[in-house]
Amino acid sequence: MKKHTLALLFFWAVACASAQVVQPLSQSSNMFQRPAPLAQLPGPSHMEEYVVNGKLRLSIEDALLLALLNNSDVNVDRAQFDIARFAVQRAHSPFDPVLTAGFAPTRSVFPSTSSLIGASTLSTLNQNSTVGFSQLFETGTALGVGFNTTRLTTNSSFATVNPSFNSGLTFSLSQPLWRKAGLFVNRAPIVIAQRSIKQSQAMFAAQLNETVARIIGEYWDVVQAAESVDVLRKSQERAEASYQHDKRALELGALSPLEIYRSESKVAQRKIAVLQAEYSLKRAQDAFRQALGADLDARAGALDLELTDKAEAPGALAAIDLQDALAQAVKNRPELEAQRQQLSIDDDTVRLASNNLRPDVNLSATYGTSGVGGTVFDRNGALLSAGGFTDSLAQLGGFGFPTYGVSLQLRLPVRNNAAAADLGTALVTKKRALYQMRSLQQNVGIDVKNAVHDLELAELLMAASQSSRDLTAKTLATEERKYELGAQTIFFVLDAQDQLAQAEQALLQSQIAYRKALAGVDRATGQLLEKHKLEVK
């Protein structure tokens, strides 16, 4: 009874060990189900929430939300990150428990060549059934349990057990003692796959950082194009006002007919500039709709855009310290984090390659028991006892016929060129990754410096453009006053109008450049996602 209890406890331990295997991302209950592949992509989402008075009304935060939900490039990058997650599931595959079963019946009929066979034509039916379980653990320990039984039926008169049941139960345990021994060596593929997920996450964050910066830039491109149209329309209105003034003066005889053409031609020129700006605005809006995914929806794609953020910088201008910006970039740039994960992966690969150069020493132990059961006859063919399969199982449980053994095996390659080459490759790869990290750090430093310098330049240009715009506005007012008093010709008024339009365009351009430069600093320092409350999970 104690031996039966020990056998049950052993099977229970095997079952518990199997249950400790890390669960994969998809449960085994789905192994017989065929998932339906996605046949069609859904349309853009959340567009209707931003439709106000027949327009798509968006702030920068709204635009980023829609882009992250609907932008095709973002979803492609996200898919690459999701694919990397399955590498961890694949890395667990060596530790998947395996259950095998087999049934192999064989019928044999052949003529007898000896009276000792017990039949003139010997007929046998051999039915072999096997069940096995194997499990590799993260320590390198390999466990195997096998059960087999063979039912043999024959017409031989010399068979004293017919049909007979021969059953066997075998336990095997193997443990590497040097090479492939320990948790790290066996878990290394899992650890590398987990680091690869972190690396993919960092790379996705880097791609997202660039995408967000691009969308912000396209947002300000639309704002600039729209306000540029307003500037040119105001310039056209000034030219039309001057033309109407000259037209009245011509009607009163106060102006020569030859002087009216100058103001009239200026109106035509500014109409052309307005038309060109309007179509530039349409192109910028189309590109921005594509970034938001609005072009995927017929209704949303036809709506006019109303962007609520203005070009004028609110509040005080930003003050960025270069050294602080460099420190933030080293801390936050996802590209650097991805390279750090690569360095860790290379360290694990070197360590794993070094282990493969060690001799292979394995300790194995086996234990088996057997049992026989069936219908027993004496030599004269009289029935002694009617048994069967359960008798063989009873003998197995009694462990009365054991077979056991232990083996120690050493495998010492005289030369292991493959392992040595793998180690050399791993060391060179690590060295290359270190150079890549240094190059990346240098590029990040240049990126941050350029972004800070662009911001400083944008602030200076914006201040100078504001001053230029104010002075040209005063100049125009002075020329208009002189023209009204007859002390100046229309040429100087129209020229001052052109100068004012150019100054207003320059001011608008400098304001947009400042806005983009701010986003550029956040991108270069790795704070863009955090500033807009975006997190990669």
PDB file of C-alpha atoms in Angstrom, residues 103-281:
ATOM      1  CA  PHE A 103      -1.355   2.280 -30.228  1.00  0.00           C
ATOM      2  CA  ALA A 104       0.231  -0.192 -32.663  1.00  0.00           C
ATOM      3  CA  PRO A 105      -1.549  -3.526 -33.299  1.00  0.00           C
ATOM      4  CA  THR A 106       0.289  -6.126 -35.379  1.00  0.00           C
ATOM      5  CA  ARG A 107      -1.171  -9.398 -36.719  1.00  0.00           C
ATOM      6  CA  SER A 108       1.294 -12.108 -37.766  1.00  0.00           C
ATOM      7  CA  VAL A 109       0.434 -15.433 -39.480  1.00  0.00           C
ATOM      8  CA  PHE A 110       3.165 -17.768 -40.751  1.00  0.00           C
ATOM      9  CA  PRO A 111       3.577 -21.513 -41.291  1.00  0.00           C
ATOM     10  CA  SER A 112       5.220 -23.582 -38.599  1.00  0.00           C
ATOM     11  CA  THR A 113       8.635 -25.177 -39.166  1.00  0.00           C
ATOM     12  CA  SER A 114       8.907 -26.924 -35.802  1.00  0.00           C
ATOM     13  CA  SER A 115       6.645 -28.867 -33.475  1.00  0.00           C
ATOM     14  CA  LEU A 116       7.954 -26.707 -30.648  1.00  0.00           C
ATOM     15  CA  ILE A 117       5.951 -23.788 -31.971  1.00  0.00           C
ATOM     16  CA  GLY A 118       2.756 -25.372 -30.820  1.00  0.00           C
ATOM     17  CA  ALA A 119       0.686 -24.867 -33.941  1.00  0.00           C
ATOM     18  CA  SER A 120       0.857 -25.894 -37.595  1.00  0.00           C
ATOM     19  CA  THR A 121       0.133 -22.312 -38.584  1.00  0.00           C
ATOM     20  CA  LEU A 122       1.172 -19.799 -35.926  1.00  0.00           C
ATOM     21  CA  SER A 123      -1.083 -16.765 -35.573  1.00  0.00           C
ATOM     22  CA  THR A 124      -0.302 -13.937 -33.150  1.00  0.00           C
ATOM     23  CA  LEU A 125      -1.888 -10.594 -32.422  1.00  0.00           C
ATOM     24  CA  ASN A 126       0.417  -8.062 -30.751  1.00  0.00           C
ATOM     25  CA  GLN A 127      -1.295  -4.882 -29.514  1.00  0.00           C
ATOM     26  CA  ASN A 128       1.172  -2.358 -28.096  1.00  0.00           C
ATOM     27  CA  SER A 129      -0.099   0.767 -26.277  1.00  0.00           C
ATOM     28  CA  THR A 130       2.150   3.543 -24.948  1.00  0.00           C
ATOM     29  CA  VAL A 131       1.625   6.730 -22.956  1.00  0.00           C
ATOM     30  CA  GLY A 132       4.454   9.123 -22.196  1.00  0.00           C
ATOM     31  CA  PHE A 133       5.045  12.421 -20.479  1.00  0.00           C
ATOM     32  CA  SER A 134       8.179  14.570 -20.735  1.00  0.00           C
ATOM     33  CA  GLN A 135       9.087  17.910 -19.229  1.00  0.00           C
ATOM     34  CA  LEU A 136      12.205  20.077 -19.372  1.00  0.00           C
ATOM     35  CA  PHE A 137      12.608  22.508 -16.491  1.00  0.00           C
ATOM     36  CA  GLU A 138      14.447  25.815 -16.396  1.00  0.00           C
ATOM     37  CA  THR A 139      17.216  24.257 -14.295  1.00  0.00           C
ATOM     38  CA  GLY A 140      18.031  21.959 -17.230  1.00  0.00           C
ATOM     39  CA  THR A 141      16.429  18.991 -15.502  1.00  0.00           C
ATOM     40  CA  ALA A 142      14.637  16.651 -17.904  1.00  0.00           C
ATOM     41  CA  LEU A 143      11.884  14.463 -16.506  1.00  0.00           C
ATOM     42  CA  GLY A 144      10.254  11.587 -18.345  1.00  0.00           C
ATOM     43  CA  VAL A 145       7.499   9.169 -17.411  1.00  0.00           C
ATOM     44  CA  GLY A 146       6.524   6.332 -19.723  1.00  0.00           C
ATOM     45  CA  PHE A 147       3.894   3.632 -19.529  1.00  0.00           C
ATOM     46  CA  ASN A 148       3.511   0.787 -21.996  1.00  0.00           C
ATOM     47  CA  THR A 149       1.479  -2.372 -22.176  1.00  0.00           C
ATOM     48  CA  THR A 150       1.435  -5.131 -24.756  1.00  0.00           C
ATOM     49  CA  ARG A 151      -1.456  -7.534 -25.220  1.00  0.00           C
ATOM     50  CA  LEU A 152      -0.321 -10.723 -26.935  1.00  0.00           C
ATOM     51  CA  THR A 153      -2.738 -13.351 -28.241  1.00  0.00           C
ATOM     52  CA  THR A 154      -1.478 -16.520 -29.906  1.00  0.00           C
ATOM     53  CA  ASN A 155      -2.795 -19.921 -31.028  1.00  0.00           C
ATOM     54  CA  SER A 156       0.356 -21.690 -29.803  1.00  0.00           C
ATOM     55  CA  SER A 157      -0.508 -24.594 -27.486  1.00  0.00           C
ATOM     56  CA  PHE A 158       2.644 -23.946 -25.500  1.00  0.00           C
ATOM     57  CA  ALA A 159       1.529 -20.483 -24.365  1.00  0.00           C
ATOM     58  CA  THR A 160       0.771 -20.731 -20.634  1.00  0.00           C
ATOM     59  CA  VAL A 161      -0.582 -17.127 -20.453  1.00  0.00           C
ATOM     60  CA  ASN A 162      -2.925 -16.359 -23.315  1.00  0.00           C
ATOM     61  CA  PRO A 163      -3.876 -13.604 -23.814  1.00  0.00           C
ATOM     62  CA  SER A 164      -1.007 -12.041 -21.881  1.00  0.00           C
ATOM     63  CA  PHE A 165      -0.554  -8.437 -20.769  1.00  0.00           C
ATOM     64  CA  ASN A 166       2.999  -7.182 -20.285  1.00  0.00           C
ATOM     65  CA  SER A 167       3.057  -3.707 -18.708  1.00  0.00           C
ATOM     66  CA  GLY A 168       5.920  -1.447 -17.831  1.00  0.00           C
ATOM     67  CA  LEU A 169       6.319   1.883 -16.034  1.00  0.00           C
ATOM     68  CA  THR A 170       9.542   3.858 -16.424  1.00  0.00           C
ATOM     69  CA  PHE A 171      10.748   7.047 -14.725  1.00  0.00           C
ATOM     70  CA  SER A 172      13.766   8.912 -16.016  1.00  0.00           C
ATOM     71  CA  LEU A 173      15.594  11.959 -14.720  1.00  0.00           C
ATOM     72  CA  SER A 174      18.507  13.760 -16.379  1.00  0.00           C
ATOM     73  CA  GLN A 175      20.510  16.715 -15.096  1.00  0.00           C
ATOM     74  CA  PRO A 176      23.410  18.555 -16.801  1.00  0.00           C
ATOM     75  CA  LEU A 177      26.223  19.151 -14.313  1.00  0.00           C
ATOM     76  CA  TRP A 178      28.441  21.582 -16.222  1.00  0.00           C
ATOM     77  CA  ARG A 179      27.359  22.787 -19.639  1.00  0.00           C
ATOM     78  CA  LYS A 180      23.702  23.840 -19.771  1.00  0.00           C
ATOM     79  CA  ALA A 181      23.482  23.613 -15.982  1.00  0.00           C
ATOM     80  CA  GLY A 182      21.740  26.327 -14.010  1.00  0.00           C
ATOM     81  CA  LEU A 183      18.902  28.754 -14.511  1.00  0.00           C
ATOM     82  CA  PHE A 184      20.678  31.339 -16.661  1.00  0.00           C
ATOM     83  CA  VAL A 185      21.776  29.021 -19.462  1.00  0.00           C
ATOM     84  CA  ASN A 186      18.325  27.535 -19.884  1.00  0.00           C
ATOM     85  CA  ARG A 187      16.436  30.780 -19.307  1.00  0.00           C
ATOM     86  CA  ALA A 188      18.721  32.860 -21.536  1.00  0.00           C
ATOM     87  CA  PRO A 189      16.406  32.731 -24.586  1.00  0.00           C
ATOM     88  CA  ILE A 190      13.517  33.862 -22.392  1.00  0.00           C
ATOM     89  CA  VAL A 191      15.564  36.676 -20.844  1.00  0.00           C
ATOM     90  CA  ILE A 192      16.765  37.800 -24.291  1.00  0.00           C
ATOM     91  CA  ALA A 193      13.198  37.727 -25.615  1.00  0.00           C
ATOM     92  CA  GLN A 194      12.013  39.805 -22.654  1.00  0.00           C
ATOM     93  CA  ARG A 195      14.777  42.316 -23.256  1.00  0.00           C
ATOM     94  CA  SER A 196      13.800  42.349 -26.924  1.00  0.00           C
ATOM     95  CA  ILE A 197      10.283  43.335 -25.895  1.00  0.00           C
ATOM     96  CA  LYS A 198      11.676  46.257 -23.902  1.00  0.00           C
ATOM     97  CA  GLN A 199      13.863  47.141 -26.871  1.00  0.00           C
ATOM     98  CA  SER A 200      10.862  47.003 -29.204  1.00  0.00           C
ATOM     99  CA  GLN A 201       8.902  49.146 -26.773  1.00  0.00           C
ATOM    100  CA  ALA A 202      11.680  51.729 -26.744  1.00  0.00           C
ATOM    101  CA  MET A 203      11.929  51.644 -30.539  1.00  0.00           C
ATOM    102  CA  PHE A 204       8.169  52.079 -30.800  1.00  0.00           C
ATOM    103  CA  ALA A 205       8.407  55.044 -28.413  1.00  0.00           C
ATOM    104  CA  ALA A 206      11.149  56.525 -30.622  1.00  0.00           C
ATOM    105  CA  GLN A 207       8.996  56.074 -33.720  1.00  0.00           C
ATOM    106  CA  LEU A 208       6.048  57.547 -31.868  1.00  0.00           C
ATOM    107  CA  ASN A 209       8.206  60.477 -30.770  1.00  0.00           C
ATOM    108  CA  GLU A 210       9.020  61.246 -34.398  1.00  0.00           C
ATOM    109  CA  THR A 211       5.413  60.752 -35.513  1.00  0.00           C
ATOM    110  CA  VAL A 212       4.061  63.092 -32.843  1.00  0.00           C
ATOM    111  CA  ALA A 213       6.636  65.733 -33.795  1.00  0.00           C
ATOM    112  CA  ARG A 214       5.654  65.366 -37.456  1.00  0.00           C
ATOM    113  CA  ILE A 215       1.941  65.707 -36.683  1.00  0.00           C
ATOM    114  CA  ILE A 216       2.598  68.796 -34.558  1.00  0.00           C
ATOM    115  CA  GLY A 217       4.599  70.237 -37.450  1.00  0.00           C
ATOM    116  CA  GLU A 218       1.755  69.528 -39.890  1.00  0.00           C
ATOM    117  CA  TYR A 219      -0.690  71.141 -37.467  1.00  0.00           C
ATOM    118  CA  TRP A 220       1.365  74.337 -37.463  1.00  0.00           C
ATOM    119  CA  ASP A 221       1.762  74.129 -41.257  1.00  0.00           C
ATOM    120  CA  VAL A 222      -2.023  74.320 -41.569  1.00  0.00           C
ATOM    121  CA  VAL A 223      -2.168  77.187 -39.065  1.00  0.00           C
ATOM    122  CA  GLN A 224       0.532  79.049 -40.970  1.00  0.00           C
ATOM    123  CA  ALA A 225      -1.161  78.450 -44.326  1.00  0.00           C
ATOM    124  CA  ALA A 226      -4.540  79.630 -42.986  1.00  0.00           C
ATOM    125  CA  GLU A 227      -3.151  82.774 -41.357  1.00  0.00           C
ATOM    126  CA  SER A 228      -1.042  83.465 -44.436  1.00  0.00           C
ATOM    127  CA  VAL A 229      -4.267  83.546 -46.461  1.00  0.00           C
ATOM    128  CA  ASP A 230      -5.660  86.084 -43.962  1.00  0.00           C
ATOM    129  CA  VAL A 231      -2.541  88.255 -44.280  1.00  0.00           C
ATOM    130  CA  LEU A 232      -2.716  88.243 -48.080  1.00  0.00           C
ATOM    131  CA  ARG A 233      -6.442  88.949 -48.064  1.00  0.00           C
ATOM    132  CA  LYS A 234      -5.871  91.993 -45.857  1.00  0.00           C
ATOM    133  CA  SER A 235      -3.145  93.124 -48.258  1.00  0.00           C
ATOM    134  CA  GLN A 236      -5.576  92.660 -51.128  1.00  0.00           C
ATOM    135  CA  GLU A 237      -8.196  94.707 -49.254  1.00  0.00           C
ATOM    136  CA  ARG A 238      -5.651  97.523 -48.795  1.00  0.00           C
ATOM    137  CA  ALA A 239      -4.853  97.444 -52.521  1.00  0.00           C
ATOM    138  CA  GLU A 240      -8.559  97.523 -53.377  1.00  0.00           C
ATOM    139  CA  ALA A 241      -9.078 100.456 -50.992  1.00  0.00           C
ATOM    140  CA  SER A 242      -6.224 102.331 -52.707  1.00  0.00           C
ATOM    141  CA  TYR A 243      -7.713 101.496 -56.101  1.00  0.00           C
ATOM    142  CA  GLN A 244     -11.148 102.774 -55.063  1.00  0.00           C
ATOM    143  CA  HIS A 245      -9.516 105.945 -53.734  1.00  0.00           C
ATOM    144  CA  ASP A 246      -7.695 106.473 -57.046  1.00  0.00           C
ATOM    145  CA  LYS A 247     -10.853 105.693 -58.993  1.00  0.00           C
ATOM    146  CA  ARG A 248     -12.787 108.423 -57.168  1.00  0.00           C
ATOM    147  CA  ALA A 249      -9.879 110.812 -57.664  1.00  0.00           C
ATOM    148  CA  LEU A 250      -9.934 110.012 -61.382  1.00  0.00           C
ATOM    149  CA  GLU A 251     -13.666 110.659 -61.562  1.00  0.00           C
ATOM    150  CA  LEU A 252     -13.143 114.051 -59.882  1.00  0.00           C
ATOM    151  CA  GLY A 253     -10.318 114.890 -62.292  1.00  0.00           C
ATOM    152  CA  ALA A 254      -7.741 114.985 -59.507  1.00  0.00           C
ATOM    153  CA  LEU A 255      -5.754 112.070 -60.953  1.00  0.00           C
ATOM    154  CA  SER A 256      -4.263 111.399 -64.340  1.00  0.00           C
ATOM    155  CA  PRO A 257      -5.768 108.359 -66.188  1.00  0.00           C
ATOM    156  CA  LEU A 258      -2.267 106.900 -66.453  1.00  0.00           C
ATOM    157  CA  GLU A 259      -1.937 106.722 -62.635  1.00  0.00           C
ATOM    158  CA  ILE A 260      -4.951 104.427 -62.127  1.00  0.00           C
ATOM    159  CA  TYR A 261      -3.233 101.426 -63.720  1.00  0.00           C
ATOM    160  CA  ARG A 262      -0.635 101.089 -61.000  1.00  0.00           C
ATOM    161  CA  SER A 263      -3.166 100.493 -58.202  1.00  0.00           C
ATOM    162  CA  GLU A 264      -5.371  98.376 -60.472  1.00  0.00           C
ATOM    163  CA  SER A 265      -2.475  96.076 -61.415  1.00  0.00           C
ATOM    164  CA  LYS A 266      -1.522  95.781 -57.762  1.00  0.00           C
ATOM    165  CA  VAL A 267      -5.042  94.485 -56.978  1.00  0.00           C
ATOM    166  CA  ALA A 268      -4.658  91.823 -59.677  1.00  0.00           C
ATOM    167  CA  GLN A 269      -1.238  90.774 -58.353  1.00  0.00           C
ATOM    168  CA  ARG A 270      -2.538  90.373 -54.825  1.00  0.00           C
ATOM    169  CA  LYS A 271      -5.530  88.350 -56.030  1.00  0.00           C
ATOM    170  CA  ILE A 272      -3.052  85.921 -57.592  1.00  0.00           C
ATOM    171  CA  ALA A 273      -1.127  85.684 -54.308  1.00  0.00           C
ATOM    172  CA  VAL A 274      -4.377  84.984 -52.414  1.00  0.00           C
ATOM    173  CA  LEU A 275      -5.361  82.229 -54.846  1.00  0.00           C
ATOM    174  CA  GLN A 276      -1.957  80.590 -54.567  1.00  0.00           C
ATOM    175  CA  ALA A 277      -2.099  80.756 -50.762  1.00  0.00           C
ATOM    176  CA  GLU A 278      -5.601  79.251 -50.712  1.00  0.00           C
ATOM    177  CA  TYR A 279      -4.474  76.239 -52.721  1.00  0.00           C
ATOM    178  CA  SER A 280      -1.373  75.875 -50.550  1.00  0.00           C
ATOM    179  CA  LEU A 281      -3.755  75.776 -47.589  1.00  0.00           C
TER     180      LEU A 281
END
